[in-house]
mmCIF file of C-alpha atoms in Angstrom:
data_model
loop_
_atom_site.group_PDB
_atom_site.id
_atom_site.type_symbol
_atom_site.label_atom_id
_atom_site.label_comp_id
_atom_site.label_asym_id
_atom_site.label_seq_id
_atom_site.Cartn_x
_atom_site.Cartn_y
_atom_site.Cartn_z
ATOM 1 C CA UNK A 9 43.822 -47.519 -3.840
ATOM 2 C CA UNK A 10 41.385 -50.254 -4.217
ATOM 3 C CA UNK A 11 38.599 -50.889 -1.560
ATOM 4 C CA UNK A 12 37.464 -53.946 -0.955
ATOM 5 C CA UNK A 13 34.521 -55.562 -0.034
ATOM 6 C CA UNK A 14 35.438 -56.554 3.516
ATOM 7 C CA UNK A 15 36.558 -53.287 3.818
ATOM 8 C CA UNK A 16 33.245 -51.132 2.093
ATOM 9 C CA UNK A 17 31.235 -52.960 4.766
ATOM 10 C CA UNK A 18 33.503 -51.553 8.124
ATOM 11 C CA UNK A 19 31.522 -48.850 9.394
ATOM 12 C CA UNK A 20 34.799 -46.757 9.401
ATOM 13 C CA UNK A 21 34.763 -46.088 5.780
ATOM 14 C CA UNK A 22 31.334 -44.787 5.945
ATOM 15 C CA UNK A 23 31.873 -42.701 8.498
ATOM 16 C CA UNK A 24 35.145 -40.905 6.783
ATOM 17 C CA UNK A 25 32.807 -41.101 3.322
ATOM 18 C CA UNK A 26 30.447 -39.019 5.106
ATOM 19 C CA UNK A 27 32.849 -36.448 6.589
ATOM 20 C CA UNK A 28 34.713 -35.708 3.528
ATOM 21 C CA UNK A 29 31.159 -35.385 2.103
ATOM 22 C CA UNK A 30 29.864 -33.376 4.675
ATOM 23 C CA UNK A 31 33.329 -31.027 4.434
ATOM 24 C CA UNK A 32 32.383 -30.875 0.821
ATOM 25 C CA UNK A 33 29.313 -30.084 1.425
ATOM 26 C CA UNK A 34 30.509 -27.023 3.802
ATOM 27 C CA UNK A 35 33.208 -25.905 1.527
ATOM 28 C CA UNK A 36 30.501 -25.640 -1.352
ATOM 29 C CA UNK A 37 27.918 -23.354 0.558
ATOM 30 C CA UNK A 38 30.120 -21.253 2.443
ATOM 31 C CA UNK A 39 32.190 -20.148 -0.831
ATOM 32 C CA UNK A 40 32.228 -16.747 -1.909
ATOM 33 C CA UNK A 41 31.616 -16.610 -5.230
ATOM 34 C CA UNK A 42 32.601 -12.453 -5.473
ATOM 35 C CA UNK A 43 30.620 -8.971 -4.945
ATOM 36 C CA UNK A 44 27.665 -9.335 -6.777
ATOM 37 C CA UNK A 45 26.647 -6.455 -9.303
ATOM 38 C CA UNK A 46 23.770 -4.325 -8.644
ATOM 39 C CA UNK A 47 21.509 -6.088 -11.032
ATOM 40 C CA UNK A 48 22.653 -9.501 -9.655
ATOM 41 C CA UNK A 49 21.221 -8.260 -6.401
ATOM 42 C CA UNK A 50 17.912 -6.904 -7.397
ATOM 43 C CA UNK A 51 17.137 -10.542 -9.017
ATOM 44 C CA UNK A 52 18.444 -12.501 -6.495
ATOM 45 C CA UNK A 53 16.017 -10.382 -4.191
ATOM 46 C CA UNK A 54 13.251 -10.422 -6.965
ATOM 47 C CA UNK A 55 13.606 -14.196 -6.681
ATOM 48 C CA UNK A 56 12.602 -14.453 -3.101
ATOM 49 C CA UNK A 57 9.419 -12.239 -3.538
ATOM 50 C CA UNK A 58 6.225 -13.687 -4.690
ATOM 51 C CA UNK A 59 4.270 -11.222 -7.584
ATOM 52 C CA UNK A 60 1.497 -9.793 -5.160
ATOM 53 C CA UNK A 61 -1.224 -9.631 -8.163
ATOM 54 C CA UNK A 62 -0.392 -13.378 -9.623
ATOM 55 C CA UNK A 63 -1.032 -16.734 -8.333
ATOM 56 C CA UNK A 64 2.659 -18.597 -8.383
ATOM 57 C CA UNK A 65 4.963 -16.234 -10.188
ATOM 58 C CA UNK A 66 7.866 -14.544 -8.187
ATOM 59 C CA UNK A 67 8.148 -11.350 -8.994
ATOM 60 C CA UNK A 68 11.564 -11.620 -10.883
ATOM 61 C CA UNK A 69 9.177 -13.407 -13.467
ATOM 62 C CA UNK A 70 6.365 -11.048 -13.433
ATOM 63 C CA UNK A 71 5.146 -9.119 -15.898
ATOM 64 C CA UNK A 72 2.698 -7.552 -13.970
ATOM 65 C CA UNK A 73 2.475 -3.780 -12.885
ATOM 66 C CA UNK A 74 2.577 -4.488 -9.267
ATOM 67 C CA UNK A 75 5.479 -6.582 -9.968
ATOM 68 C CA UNK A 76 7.397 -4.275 -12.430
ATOM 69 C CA UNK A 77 6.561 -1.769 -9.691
ATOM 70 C CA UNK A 78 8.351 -3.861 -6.861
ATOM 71 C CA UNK A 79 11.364 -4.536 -9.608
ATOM 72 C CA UNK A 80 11.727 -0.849 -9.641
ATOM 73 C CA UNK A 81 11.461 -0.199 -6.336
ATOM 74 C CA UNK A 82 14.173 -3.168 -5.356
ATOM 75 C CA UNK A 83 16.759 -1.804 -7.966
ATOM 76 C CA UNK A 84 15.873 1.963 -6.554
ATOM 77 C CA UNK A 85 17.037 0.739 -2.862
ATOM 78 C CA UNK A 86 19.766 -1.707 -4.122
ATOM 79 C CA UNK A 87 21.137 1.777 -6.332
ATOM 80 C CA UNK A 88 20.782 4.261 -3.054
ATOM 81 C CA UNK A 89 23.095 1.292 -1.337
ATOM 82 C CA UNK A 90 21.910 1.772 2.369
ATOM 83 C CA UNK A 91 19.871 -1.549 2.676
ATOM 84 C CA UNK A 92 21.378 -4.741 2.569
ATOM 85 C CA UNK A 93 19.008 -7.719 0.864
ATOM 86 C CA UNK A 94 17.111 -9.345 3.761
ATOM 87 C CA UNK A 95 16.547 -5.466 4.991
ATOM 88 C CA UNK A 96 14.598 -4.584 1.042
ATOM 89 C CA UNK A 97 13.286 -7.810 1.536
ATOM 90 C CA UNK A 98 11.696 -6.855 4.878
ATOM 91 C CA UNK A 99 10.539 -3.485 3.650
ATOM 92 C CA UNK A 100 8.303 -5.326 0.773
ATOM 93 C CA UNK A 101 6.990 -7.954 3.972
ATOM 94 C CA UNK A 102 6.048 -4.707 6.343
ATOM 95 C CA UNK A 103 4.273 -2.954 3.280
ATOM 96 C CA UNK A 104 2.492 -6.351 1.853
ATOM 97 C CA UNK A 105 2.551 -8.981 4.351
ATOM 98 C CA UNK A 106 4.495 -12.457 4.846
ATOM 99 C CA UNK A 107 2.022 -13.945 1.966
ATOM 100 C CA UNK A 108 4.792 -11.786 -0.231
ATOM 101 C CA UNK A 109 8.010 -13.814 1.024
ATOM 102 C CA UNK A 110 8.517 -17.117 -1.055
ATOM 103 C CA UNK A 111 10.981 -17.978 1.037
ATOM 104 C CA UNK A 112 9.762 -19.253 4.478
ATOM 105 C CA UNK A 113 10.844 -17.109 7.952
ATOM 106 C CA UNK A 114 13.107 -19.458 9.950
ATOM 107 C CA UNK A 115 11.393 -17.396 13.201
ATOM 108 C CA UNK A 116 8.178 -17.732 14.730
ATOM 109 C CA UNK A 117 5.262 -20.548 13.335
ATOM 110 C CA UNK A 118 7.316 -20.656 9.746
ATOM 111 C CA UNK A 119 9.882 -22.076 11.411
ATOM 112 C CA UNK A 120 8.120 -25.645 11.241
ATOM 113 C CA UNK A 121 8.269 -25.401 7.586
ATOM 114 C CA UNK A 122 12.005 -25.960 8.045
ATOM 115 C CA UNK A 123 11.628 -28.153 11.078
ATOM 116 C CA UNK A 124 9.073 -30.789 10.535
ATOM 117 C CA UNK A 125 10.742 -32.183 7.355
ATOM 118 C CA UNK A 126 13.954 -32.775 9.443
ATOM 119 C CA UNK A 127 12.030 -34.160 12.383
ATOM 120 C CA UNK A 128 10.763 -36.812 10.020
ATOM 121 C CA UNK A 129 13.781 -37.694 8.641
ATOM 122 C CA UNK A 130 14.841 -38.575 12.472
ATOM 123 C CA UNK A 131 12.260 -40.127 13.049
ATOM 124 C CA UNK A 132 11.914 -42.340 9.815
ATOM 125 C CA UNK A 133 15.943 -42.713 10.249
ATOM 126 C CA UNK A 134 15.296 -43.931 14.077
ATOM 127 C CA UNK A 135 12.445 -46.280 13.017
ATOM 128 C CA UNK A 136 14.479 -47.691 9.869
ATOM 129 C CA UNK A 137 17.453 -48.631 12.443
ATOM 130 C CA UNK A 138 14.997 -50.031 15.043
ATOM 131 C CA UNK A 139 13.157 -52.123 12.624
ATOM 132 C CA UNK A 140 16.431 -53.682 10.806
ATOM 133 C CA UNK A 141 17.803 -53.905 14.732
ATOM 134 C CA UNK A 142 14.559 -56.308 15.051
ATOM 135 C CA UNK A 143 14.616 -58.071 11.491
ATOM 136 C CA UNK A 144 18.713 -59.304 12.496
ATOM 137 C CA UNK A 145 17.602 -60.092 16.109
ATOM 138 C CA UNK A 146 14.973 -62.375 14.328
ATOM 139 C CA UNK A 147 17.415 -63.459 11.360
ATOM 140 C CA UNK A 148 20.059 -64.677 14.891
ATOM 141 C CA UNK A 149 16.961 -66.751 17.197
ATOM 142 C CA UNK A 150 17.975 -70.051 18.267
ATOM 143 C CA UNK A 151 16.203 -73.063 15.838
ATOM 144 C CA UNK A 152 13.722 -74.856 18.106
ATOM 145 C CA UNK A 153 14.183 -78.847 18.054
ATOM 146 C CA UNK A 154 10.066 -78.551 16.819
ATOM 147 C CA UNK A 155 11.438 -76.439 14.170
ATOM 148 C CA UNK A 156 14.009 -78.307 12.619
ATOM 149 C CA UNK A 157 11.970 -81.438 13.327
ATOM 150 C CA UNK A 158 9.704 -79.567 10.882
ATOM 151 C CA UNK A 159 12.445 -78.700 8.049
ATOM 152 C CA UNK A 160 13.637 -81.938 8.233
ATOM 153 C CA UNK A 161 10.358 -84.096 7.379
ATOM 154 C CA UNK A 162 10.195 -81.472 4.834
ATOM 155 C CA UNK A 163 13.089 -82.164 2.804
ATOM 156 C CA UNK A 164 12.552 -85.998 3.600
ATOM 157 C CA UNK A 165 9.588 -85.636 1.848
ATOM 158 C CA UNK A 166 11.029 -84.066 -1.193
ATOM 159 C CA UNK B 2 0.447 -58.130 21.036
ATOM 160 C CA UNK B 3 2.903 -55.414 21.545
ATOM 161 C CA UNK B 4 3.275 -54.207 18.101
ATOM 162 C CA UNK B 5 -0.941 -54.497 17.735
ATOM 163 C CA UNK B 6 -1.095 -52.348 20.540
ATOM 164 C CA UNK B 7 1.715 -50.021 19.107
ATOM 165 C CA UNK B 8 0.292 -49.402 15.705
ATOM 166 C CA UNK B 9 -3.555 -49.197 17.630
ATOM 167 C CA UNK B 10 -1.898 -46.283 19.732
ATOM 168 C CA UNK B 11 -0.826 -44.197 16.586
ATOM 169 C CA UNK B 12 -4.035 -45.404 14.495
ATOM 170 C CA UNK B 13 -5.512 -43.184 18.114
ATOM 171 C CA UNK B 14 -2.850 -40.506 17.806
ATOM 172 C CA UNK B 15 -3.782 -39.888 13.667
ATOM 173 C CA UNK B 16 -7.028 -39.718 14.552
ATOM 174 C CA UNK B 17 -7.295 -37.186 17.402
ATOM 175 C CA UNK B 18 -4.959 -34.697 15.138
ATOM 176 C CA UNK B 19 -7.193 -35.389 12.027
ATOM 177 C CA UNK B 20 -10.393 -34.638 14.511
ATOM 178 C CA UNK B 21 -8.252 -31.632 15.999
ATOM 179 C CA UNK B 22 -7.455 -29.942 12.256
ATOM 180 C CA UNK B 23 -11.474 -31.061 11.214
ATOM 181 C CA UNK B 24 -13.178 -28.817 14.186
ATOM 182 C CA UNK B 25 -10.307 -25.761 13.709
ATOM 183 C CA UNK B 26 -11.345 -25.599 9.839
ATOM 184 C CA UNK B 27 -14.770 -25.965 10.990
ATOM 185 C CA UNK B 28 -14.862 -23.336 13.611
ATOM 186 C CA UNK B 29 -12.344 -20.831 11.348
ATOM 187 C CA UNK B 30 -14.640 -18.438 10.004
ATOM 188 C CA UNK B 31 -13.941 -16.017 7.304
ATOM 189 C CA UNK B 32 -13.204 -12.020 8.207
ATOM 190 C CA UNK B 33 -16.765 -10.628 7.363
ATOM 191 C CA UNK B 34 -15.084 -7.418 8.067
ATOM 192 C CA UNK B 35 -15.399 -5.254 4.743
ATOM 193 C CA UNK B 36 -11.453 -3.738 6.533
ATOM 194 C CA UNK B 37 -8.084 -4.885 4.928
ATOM 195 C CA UNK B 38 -5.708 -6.109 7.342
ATOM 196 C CA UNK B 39 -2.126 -4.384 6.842
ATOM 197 C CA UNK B 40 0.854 -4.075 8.764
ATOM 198 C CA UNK B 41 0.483 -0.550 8.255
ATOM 199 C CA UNK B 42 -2.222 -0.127 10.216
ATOM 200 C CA UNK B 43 -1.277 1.531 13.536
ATOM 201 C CA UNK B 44 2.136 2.827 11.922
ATOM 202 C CA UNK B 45 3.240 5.906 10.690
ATOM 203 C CA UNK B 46 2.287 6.700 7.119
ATOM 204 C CA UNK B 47 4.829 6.156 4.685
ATOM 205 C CA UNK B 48 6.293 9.374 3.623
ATOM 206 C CA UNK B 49 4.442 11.049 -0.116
ATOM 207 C CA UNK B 50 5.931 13.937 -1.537
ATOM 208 C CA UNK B 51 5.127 13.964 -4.939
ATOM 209 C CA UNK B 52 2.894 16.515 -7.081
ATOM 210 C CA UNK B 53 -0.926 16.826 -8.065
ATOM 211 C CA UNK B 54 -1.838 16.810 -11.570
ATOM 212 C CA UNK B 55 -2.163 20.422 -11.508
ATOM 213 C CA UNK B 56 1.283 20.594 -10.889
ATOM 214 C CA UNK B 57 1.501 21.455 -7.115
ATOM 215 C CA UNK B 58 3.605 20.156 -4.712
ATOM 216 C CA UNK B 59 2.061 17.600 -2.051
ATOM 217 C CA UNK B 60 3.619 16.484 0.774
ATOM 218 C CA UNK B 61 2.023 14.340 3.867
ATOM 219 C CA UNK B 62 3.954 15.412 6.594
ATOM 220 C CA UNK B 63 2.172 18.854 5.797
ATOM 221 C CA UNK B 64 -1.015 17.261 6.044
ATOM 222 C CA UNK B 65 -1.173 16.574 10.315
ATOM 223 C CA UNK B 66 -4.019 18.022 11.840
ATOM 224 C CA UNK B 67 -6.255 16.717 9.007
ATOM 225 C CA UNK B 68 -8.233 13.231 8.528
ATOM 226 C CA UNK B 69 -6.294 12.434 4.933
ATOM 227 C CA UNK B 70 -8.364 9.912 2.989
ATOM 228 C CA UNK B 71 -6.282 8.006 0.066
ATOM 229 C CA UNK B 72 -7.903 6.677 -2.795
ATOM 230 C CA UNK B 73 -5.814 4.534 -5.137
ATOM 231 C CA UNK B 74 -7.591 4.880 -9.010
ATOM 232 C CA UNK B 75 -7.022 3.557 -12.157
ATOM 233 C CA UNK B 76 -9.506 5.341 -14.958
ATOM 234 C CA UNK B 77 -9.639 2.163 -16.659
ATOM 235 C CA UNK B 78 -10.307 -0.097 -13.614
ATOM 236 C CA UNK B 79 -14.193 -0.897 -13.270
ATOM 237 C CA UNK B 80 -14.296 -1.035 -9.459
ATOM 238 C CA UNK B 81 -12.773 2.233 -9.500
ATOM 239 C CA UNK B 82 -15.644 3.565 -11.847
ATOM 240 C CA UNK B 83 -18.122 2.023 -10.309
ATOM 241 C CA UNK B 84 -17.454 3.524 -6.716
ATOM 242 C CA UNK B 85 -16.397 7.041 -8.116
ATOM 243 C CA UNK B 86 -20.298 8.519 -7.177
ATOM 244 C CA UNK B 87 -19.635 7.306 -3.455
ATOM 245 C CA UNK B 88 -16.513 8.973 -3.141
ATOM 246 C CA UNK B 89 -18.535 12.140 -4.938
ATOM 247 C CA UNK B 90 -21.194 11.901 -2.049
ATOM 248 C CA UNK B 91 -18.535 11.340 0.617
ATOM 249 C CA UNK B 92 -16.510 14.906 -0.773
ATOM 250 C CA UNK B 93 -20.198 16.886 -0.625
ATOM 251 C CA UNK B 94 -20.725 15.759 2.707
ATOM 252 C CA UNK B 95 -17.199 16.019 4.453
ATOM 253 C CA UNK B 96 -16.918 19.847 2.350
ATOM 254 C CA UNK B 97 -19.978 20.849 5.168
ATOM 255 C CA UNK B 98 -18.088 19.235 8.101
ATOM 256 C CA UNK B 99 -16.125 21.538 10.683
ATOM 257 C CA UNK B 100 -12.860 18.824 10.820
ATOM 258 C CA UNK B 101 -13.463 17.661 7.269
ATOM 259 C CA UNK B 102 -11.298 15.146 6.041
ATOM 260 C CA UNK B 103 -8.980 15.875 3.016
ATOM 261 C CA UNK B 104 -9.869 13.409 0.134
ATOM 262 C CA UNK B 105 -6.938 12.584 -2.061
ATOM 263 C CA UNK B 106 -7.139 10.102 -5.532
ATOM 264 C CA UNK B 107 -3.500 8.548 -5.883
ATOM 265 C CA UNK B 108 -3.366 7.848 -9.852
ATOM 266 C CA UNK B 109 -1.831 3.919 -10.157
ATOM 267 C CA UNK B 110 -0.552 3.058 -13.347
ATOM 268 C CA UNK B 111 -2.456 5.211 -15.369
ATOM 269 C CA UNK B 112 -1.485 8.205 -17.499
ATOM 270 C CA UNK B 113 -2.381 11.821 -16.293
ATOM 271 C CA UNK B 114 -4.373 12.680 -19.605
ATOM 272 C CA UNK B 115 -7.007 9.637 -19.100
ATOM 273 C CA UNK B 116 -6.937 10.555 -15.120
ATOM 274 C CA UNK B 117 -7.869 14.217 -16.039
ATOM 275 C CA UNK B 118 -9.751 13.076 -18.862
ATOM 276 C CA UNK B 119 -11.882 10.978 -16.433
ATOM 277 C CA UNK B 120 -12.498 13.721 -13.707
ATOM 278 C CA UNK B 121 -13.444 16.101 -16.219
ATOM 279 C CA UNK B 122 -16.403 13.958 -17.248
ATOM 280 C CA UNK B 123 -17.602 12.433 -14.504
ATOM 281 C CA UNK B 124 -16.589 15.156 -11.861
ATOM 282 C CA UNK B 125 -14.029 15.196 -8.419
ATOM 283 C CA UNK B 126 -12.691 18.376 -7.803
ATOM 284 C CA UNK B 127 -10.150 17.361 -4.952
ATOM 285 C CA UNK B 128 -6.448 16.701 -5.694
ATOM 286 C CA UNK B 129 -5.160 13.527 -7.967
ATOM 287 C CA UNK B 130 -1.530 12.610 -6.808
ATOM 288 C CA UNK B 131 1.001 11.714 -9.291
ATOM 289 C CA UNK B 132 3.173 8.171 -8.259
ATOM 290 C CA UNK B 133 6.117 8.236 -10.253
ATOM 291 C CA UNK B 134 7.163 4.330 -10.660
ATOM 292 C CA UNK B 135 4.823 3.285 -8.558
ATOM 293 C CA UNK B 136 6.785 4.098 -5.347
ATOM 294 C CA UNK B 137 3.322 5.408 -3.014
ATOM 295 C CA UNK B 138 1.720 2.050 -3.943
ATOM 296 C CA UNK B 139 4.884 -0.389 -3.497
ATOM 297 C CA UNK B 140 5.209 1.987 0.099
ATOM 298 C CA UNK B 141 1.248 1.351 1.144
ATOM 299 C CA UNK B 142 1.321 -2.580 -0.408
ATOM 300 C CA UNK B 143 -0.861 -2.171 -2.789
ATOM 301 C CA UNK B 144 -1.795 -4.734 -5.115
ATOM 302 C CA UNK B 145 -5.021 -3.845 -6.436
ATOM 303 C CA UNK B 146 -7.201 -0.979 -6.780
ATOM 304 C CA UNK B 147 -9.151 0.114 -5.714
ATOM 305 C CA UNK B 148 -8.357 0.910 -2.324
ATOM 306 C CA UNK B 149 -8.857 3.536 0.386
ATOM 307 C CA UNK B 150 -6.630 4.581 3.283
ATOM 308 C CA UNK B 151 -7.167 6.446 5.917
ATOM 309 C CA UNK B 152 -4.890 8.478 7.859
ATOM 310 C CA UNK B 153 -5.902 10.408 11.323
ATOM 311 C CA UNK B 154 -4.525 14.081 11.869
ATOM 312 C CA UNK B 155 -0.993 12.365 14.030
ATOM 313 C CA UNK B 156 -0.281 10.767 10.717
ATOM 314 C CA UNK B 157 -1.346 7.165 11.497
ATOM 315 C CA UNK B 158 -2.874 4.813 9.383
ATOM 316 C CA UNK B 159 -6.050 3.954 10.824
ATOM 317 C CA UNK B 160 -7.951 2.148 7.908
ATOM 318 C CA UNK B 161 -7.666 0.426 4.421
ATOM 319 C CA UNK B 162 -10.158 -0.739 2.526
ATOM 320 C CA UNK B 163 -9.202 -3.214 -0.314
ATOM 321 C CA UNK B 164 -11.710 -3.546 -2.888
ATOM 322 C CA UNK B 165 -14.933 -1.200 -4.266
ATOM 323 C CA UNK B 166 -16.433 0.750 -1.311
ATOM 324 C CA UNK B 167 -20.375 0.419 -0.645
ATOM 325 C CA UNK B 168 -22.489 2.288 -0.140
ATOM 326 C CA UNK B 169 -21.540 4.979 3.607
ATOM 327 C CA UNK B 170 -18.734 2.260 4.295
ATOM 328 C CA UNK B 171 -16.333 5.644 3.992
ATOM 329 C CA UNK B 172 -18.779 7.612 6.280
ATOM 330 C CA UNK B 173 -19.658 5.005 8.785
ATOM 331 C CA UNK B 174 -16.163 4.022 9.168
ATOM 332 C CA UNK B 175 -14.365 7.867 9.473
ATOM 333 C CA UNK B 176 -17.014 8.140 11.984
ATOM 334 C CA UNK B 177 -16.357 5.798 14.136
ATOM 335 C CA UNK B 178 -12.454 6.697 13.457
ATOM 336 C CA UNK B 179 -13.160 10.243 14.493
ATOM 337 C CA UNK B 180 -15.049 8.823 17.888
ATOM 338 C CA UNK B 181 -11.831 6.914 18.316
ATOM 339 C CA UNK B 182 -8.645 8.928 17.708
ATOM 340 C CA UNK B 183 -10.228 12.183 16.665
#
């Protein structure tokens, strides 16, 4: 099926373009990709942990002591099996403080880390649409008579 | 006239938060406490059984009814070296005190050999705690050593000290532990 131009420019098709992207979208986080192996889980949780000796490093890229420590320690709780990930995570937090988590909290003053960026994307989004709202209002106005008096010398000029 | 007045009011509204985020940097001091914040403070100690380098067993639970000072060590770290006479001092004086406090080196990362090398030559008769993998640090948070912990006779920890200890920090601050939960 070919789409047209006429038809690319009906806000209809953008709207269903954005659903089926949006279902995509859904379908693509919420899939299950499996049970993860033991090892699979101490990275993953490795990964969300910043090296508490190093500046920058996570500590699933650590080769420090505190950090091969901490890799031990994950796999150790990940092998006894009676913590799930965000509960080892929050173990290594109580012991070493939120400056451990590379991940932000989505509770409490971290939560604007997630919120601000999304607040000015309404907010740019809401001033984009009122400022093209003006620039077609302008683009419409009525041509005074002093106006087209104006254009017209013009071009009898040229 | 509208849209001067618009982009006047948020030229206004920039410049009070700028003004705002200037005076809290200005008025945020730094901690000129020589204490480590943790969350452990005011919890429960996190469980140690392990042994001593003389091969007995150690467990903390057993300790209650003590003052149990922690001092993570590394023989190779110079902090650790340089505060070793302090801790020295602060063993003579708590051995003459009727509640003394039990003084405990926690070896981090280091092998028992250069840990028992170490005490032989420069002296520390108390009891050096073996952390297989780590596991007391990773349980206390510690990144660096040195550091000393303190933990009152319920089995709370009370203090932590990040860093080389001066000169009757140990002292001054059991002290005015002792006034408080003692």
């Amino acid at each position: 099926m070919m789409i047209t131009k006429s038809k690319v420019k009906q806000p209809t098709v953008w709207v269903v373009m954005l659903i089926i992207v949006g279902l995509l979208l859904a379908v693509g986080a919420s899939r299950d990709g499996g049970p993860r192996t033991q090892q699979e889980r101490v990275d993953a949780i490795s990964k969300r942990l910043a090296c508490p000796t190093c500046q920058g490093e996570s500590v699933y890229v650590s080769r420090a002591s505190a950090s091969v420590s901490l890799r031990e320690e994950i796999a150790r709780q990940v092998g006894s099996g009676t913590r799930s990930d965000d509960q080892i995570v929050a173990y290594v937090e109580q012991r070493f403080g939120g400056q451990v988590l590379l991940v932000p909290r989505s509770s409490g003053l971290d939560a604007l880390v997630w919120a601000l960026p999304v607040a000015a994307l309404i907010c740019a989004l809401v001033g984009l649409i009122s400022a093209f709202r003006r620039w077609k209002v302008s683009a419409t106005a009525e041509i005074s008579d002093a106006e087209r008096e104006l254009v017209q010398k013009a071009l009898d000029d040229f | 006239m509208s849209q001067r007045r618009g982009a006047r009011m948020i030229a206004m509204a920039t410049l009070v938060v700028m003004v705002g985020l200037l005076l809290v940097l200005v008025n945020a001091s730094p901690n000129p406490s020589e204490n480590a914040d943790s969350p452990l403070l005011g919890q429960p100690a996190p469980a140690i059984e392990t042994t001593t380098l003389d091969n007995k067993q150690f467990n903390l639970a057993r300790r209650k009814g003590s003052w149990v000072v922690l001092n993570f060590f590394n023989s190779t770290c110079v902090p650790c070296r340089n505060e070793h006479p302090l801790l020295l001092e602060f063993a003579a004086t708590e051995a003459l005190a009727t509640d003394k406090a039990e003084l405990y080196t926690v070896i981090n990362d280091d092998s028992d050999e250069a840990v028992a090398a170490y005490f032989q030559t420069f002296g520390g008769d108390w009891p050096k705690l073996r952390d297989q993998n780590g596991s007391i640090a990773i349980s206390f948070g510690i990144a660096k050593v040195p550091e000393t912990w303190i933990i009152d006779p319920n089995g709370y920890v009370r203090l932590r000290i990040a860093g080389q200890l001066s000169d009757g920090l140990l002292e001054e601050q059991l002290s005015a532990l002792r006034s408080s939960f003692g």
